[in-house]
mmCIF file with all atom_site columns, C-alpha atoms in Angstrom:
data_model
loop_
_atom_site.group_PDB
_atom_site.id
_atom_site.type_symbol
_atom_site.label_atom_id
_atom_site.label_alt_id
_atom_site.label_comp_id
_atom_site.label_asym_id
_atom_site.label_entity_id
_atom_site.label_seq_id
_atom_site.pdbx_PDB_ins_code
_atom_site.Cartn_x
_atom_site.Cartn_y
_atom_site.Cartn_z
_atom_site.occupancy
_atom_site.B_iso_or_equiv
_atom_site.pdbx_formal_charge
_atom_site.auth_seq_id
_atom_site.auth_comp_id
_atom_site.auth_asym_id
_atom_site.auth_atom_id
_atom_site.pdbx_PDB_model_num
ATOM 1  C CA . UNK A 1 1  ? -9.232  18.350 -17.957 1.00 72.00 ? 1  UNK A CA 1
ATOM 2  C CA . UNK A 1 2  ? -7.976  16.581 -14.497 1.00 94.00 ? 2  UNK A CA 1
ATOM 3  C CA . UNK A 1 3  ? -11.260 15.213 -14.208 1.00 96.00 ? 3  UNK A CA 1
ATOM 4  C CA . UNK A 1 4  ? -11.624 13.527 -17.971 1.00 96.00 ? 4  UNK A CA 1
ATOM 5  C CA . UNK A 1 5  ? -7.878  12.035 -17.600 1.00 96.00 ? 5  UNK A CA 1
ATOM 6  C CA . UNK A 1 6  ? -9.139  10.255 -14.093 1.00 96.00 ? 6  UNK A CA 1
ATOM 7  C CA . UNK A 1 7  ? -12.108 9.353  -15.643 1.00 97.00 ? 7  UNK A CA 1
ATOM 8  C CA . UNK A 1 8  ? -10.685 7.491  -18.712 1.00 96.00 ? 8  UNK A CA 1
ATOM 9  C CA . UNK A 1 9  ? -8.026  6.326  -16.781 1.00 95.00 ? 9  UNK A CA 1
ATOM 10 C CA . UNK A 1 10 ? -10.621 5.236  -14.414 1.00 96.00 ? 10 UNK A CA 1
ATOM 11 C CA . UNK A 1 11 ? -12.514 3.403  -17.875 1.00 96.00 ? 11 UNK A CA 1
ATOM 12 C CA . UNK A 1 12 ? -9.281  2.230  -19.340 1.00 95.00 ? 12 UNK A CA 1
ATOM 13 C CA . UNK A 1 13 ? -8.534  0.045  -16.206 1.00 95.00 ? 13 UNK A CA 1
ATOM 14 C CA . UNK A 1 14 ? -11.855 -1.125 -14.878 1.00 95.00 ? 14 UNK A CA 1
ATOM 15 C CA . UNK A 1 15 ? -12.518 -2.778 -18.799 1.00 94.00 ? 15 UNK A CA 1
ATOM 16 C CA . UNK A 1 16 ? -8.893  -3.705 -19.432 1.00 92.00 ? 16 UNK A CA 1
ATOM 17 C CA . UNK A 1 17 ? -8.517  -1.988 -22.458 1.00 89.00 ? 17 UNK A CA 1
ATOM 18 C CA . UNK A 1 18 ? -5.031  -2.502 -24.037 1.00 84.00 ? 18 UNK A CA 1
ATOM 19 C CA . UNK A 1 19 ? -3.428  -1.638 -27.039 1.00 80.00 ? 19 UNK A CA 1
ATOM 20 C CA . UNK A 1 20 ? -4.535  1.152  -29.069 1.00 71.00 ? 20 UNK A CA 1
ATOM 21 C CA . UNK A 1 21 ? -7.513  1.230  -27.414 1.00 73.00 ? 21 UNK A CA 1
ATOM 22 C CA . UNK A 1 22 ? -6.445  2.370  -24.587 1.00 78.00 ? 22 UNK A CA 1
ATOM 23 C CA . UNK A 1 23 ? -6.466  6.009  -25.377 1.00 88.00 ? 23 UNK A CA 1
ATOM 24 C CA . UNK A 1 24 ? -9.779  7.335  -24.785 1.00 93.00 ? 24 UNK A CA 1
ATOM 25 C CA . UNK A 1 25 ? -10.712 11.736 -25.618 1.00 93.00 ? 25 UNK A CA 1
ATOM 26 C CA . UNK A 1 26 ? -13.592 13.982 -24.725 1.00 95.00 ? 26 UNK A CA 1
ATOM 27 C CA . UNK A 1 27 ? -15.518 12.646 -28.401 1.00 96.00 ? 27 UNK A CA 1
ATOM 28 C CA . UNK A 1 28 ? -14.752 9.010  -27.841 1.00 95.00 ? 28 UNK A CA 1
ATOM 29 C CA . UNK A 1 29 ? -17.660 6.830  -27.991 1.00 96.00 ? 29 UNK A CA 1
ATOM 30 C CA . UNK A 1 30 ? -18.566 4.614  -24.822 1.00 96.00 ? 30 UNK A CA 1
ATOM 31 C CA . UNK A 1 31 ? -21.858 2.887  -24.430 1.00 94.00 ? 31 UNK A CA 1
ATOM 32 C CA . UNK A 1 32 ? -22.207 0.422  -27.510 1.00 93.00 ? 32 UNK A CA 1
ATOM 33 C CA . UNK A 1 33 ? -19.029 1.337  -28.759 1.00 93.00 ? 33 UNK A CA 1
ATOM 34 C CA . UNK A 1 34 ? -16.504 -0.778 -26.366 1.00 92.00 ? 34 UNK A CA 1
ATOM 35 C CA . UNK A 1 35 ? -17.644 -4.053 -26.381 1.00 92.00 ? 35 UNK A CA 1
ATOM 36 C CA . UNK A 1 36 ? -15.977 -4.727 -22.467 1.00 92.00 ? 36 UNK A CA 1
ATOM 37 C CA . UNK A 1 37 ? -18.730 -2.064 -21.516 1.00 95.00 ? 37 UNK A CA 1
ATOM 38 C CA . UNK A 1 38 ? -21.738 -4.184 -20.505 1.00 95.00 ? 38 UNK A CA 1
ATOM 39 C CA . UNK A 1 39 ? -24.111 -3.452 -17.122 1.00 94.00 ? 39 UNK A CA 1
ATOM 40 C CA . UNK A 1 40 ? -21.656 -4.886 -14.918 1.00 96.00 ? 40 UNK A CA 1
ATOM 41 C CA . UNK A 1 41 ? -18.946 -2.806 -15.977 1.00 96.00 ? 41 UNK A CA 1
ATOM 42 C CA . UNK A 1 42 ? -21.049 0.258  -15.839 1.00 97.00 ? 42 UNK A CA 1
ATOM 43 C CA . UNK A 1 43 ? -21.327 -0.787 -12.495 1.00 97.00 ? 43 UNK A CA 1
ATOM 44 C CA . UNK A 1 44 ? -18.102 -1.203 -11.733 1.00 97.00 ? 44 UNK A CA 1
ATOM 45 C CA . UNK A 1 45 ? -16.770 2.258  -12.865 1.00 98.00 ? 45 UNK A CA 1
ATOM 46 C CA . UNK A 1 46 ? -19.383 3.995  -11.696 1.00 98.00 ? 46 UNK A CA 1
ATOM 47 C CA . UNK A 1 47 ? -18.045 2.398  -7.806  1.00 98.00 ? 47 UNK A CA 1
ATOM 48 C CA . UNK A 1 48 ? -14.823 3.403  -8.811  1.00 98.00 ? 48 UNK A CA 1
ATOM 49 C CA . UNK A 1 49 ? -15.590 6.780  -9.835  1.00 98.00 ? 49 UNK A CA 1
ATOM 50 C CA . UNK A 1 50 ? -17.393 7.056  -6.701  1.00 98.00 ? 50 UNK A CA 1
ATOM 51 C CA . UNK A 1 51 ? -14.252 6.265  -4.276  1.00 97.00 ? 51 UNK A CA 1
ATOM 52 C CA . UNK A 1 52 ? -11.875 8.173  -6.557  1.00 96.00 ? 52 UNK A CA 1
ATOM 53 C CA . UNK A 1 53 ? -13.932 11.684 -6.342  1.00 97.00 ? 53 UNK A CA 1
ATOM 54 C CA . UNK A 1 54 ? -15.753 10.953 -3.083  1.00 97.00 ? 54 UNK A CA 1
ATOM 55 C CA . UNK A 1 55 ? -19.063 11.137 -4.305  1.00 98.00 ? 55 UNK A CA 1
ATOM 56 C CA . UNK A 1 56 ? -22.528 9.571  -4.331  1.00 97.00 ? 56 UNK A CA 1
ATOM 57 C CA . UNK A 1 57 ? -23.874 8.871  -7.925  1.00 97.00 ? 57 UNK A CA 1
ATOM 58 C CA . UNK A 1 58 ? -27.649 8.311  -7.641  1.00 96.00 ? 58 UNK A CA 1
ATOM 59 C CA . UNK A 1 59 ? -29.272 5.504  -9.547  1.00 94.00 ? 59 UNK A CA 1
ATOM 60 C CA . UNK A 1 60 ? -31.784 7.903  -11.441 1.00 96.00 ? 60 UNK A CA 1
ATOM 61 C CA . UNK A 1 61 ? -28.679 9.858  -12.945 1.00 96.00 ? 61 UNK A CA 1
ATOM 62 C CA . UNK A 1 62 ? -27.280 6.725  -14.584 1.00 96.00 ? 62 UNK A CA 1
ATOM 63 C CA . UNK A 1 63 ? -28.441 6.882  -18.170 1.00 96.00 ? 63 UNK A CA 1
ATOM 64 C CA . UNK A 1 64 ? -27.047 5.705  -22.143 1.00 95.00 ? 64 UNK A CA 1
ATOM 65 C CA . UNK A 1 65 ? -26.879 9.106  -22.441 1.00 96.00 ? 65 UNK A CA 1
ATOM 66 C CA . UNK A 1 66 ? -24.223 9.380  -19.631 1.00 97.00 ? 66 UNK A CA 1
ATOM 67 C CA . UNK A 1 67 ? -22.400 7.158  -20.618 1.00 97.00 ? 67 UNK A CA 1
ATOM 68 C CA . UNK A 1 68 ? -22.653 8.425  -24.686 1.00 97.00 ? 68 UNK A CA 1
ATOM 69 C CA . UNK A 1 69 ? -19.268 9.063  -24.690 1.00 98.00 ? 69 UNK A CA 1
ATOM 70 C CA . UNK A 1 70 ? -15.908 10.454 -22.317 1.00 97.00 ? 70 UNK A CA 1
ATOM 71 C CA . UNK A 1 71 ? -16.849 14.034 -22.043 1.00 98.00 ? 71 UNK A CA 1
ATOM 72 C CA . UNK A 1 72 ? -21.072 13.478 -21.629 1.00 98.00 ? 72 UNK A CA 1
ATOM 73 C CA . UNK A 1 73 ? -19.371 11.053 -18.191 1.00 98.00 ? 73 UNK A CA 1
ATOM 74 C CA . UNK A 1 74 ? -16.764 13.677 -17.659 1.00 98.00 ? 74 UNK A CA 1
ATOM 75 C CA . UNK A 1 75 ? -19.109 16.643 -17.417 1.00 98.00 ? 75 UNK A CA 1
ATOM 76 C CA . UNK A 1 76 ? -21.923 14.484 -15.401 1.00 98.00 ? 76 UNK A CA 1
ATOM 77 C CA . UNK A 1 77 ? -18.734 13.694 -12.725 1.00 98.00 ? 77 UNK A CA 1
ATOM 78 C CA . UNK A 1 78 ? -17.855 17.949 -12.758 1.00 97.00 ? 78 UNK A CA 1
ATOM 79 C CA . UNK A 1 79 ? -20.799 18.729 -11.785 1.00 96.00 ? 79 UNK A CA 1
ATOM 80 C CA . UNK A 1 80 ? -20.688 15.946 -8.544  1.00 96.00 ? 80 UNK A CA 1
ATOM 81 C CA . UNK A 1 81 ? -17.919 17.619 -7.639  1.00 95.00 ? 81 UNK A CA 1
#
């Protein structure tokens, strides 16, 4: 669960989100969902994700599908770890 509140806080900031939008779960929707999220954000988290957990994300693990929602990201970051 320490991991999925890092990573949405991680999401939250990087995009901006304010509001009541700001308050992301393991079921909430991602990829085509939040309109901030376009490549270059998916970029950006992913470079923050990588200097919060000290690890390498590989380009050929970055897919819609990992980014489908919170807990699909969460889970993909566990198992870095």
């Amino acid at each position: 669960m320490a991991v999925e509140k890092t990573v949405a806080a991680v999401v939250i900031n990087t995009l901006g989100i304010t509001g009541s939008r700001n308050k992301l779960d393991t079921d909430s929707p991602l990829l085509g969902a939040i309109p901030e999220l376009d490549s270059l954000a998916v970029v950006n988290i992913l470079t923050a994700i990588e200097e919060m957990f000290d690890i390498i994300i590989d380009d050929e693990d970055v897919s819609a599908e990992l980014f489908a929602t919170l807990g699909s990201l969460s889970a993909f970051i566990e198992t870095k770890l």
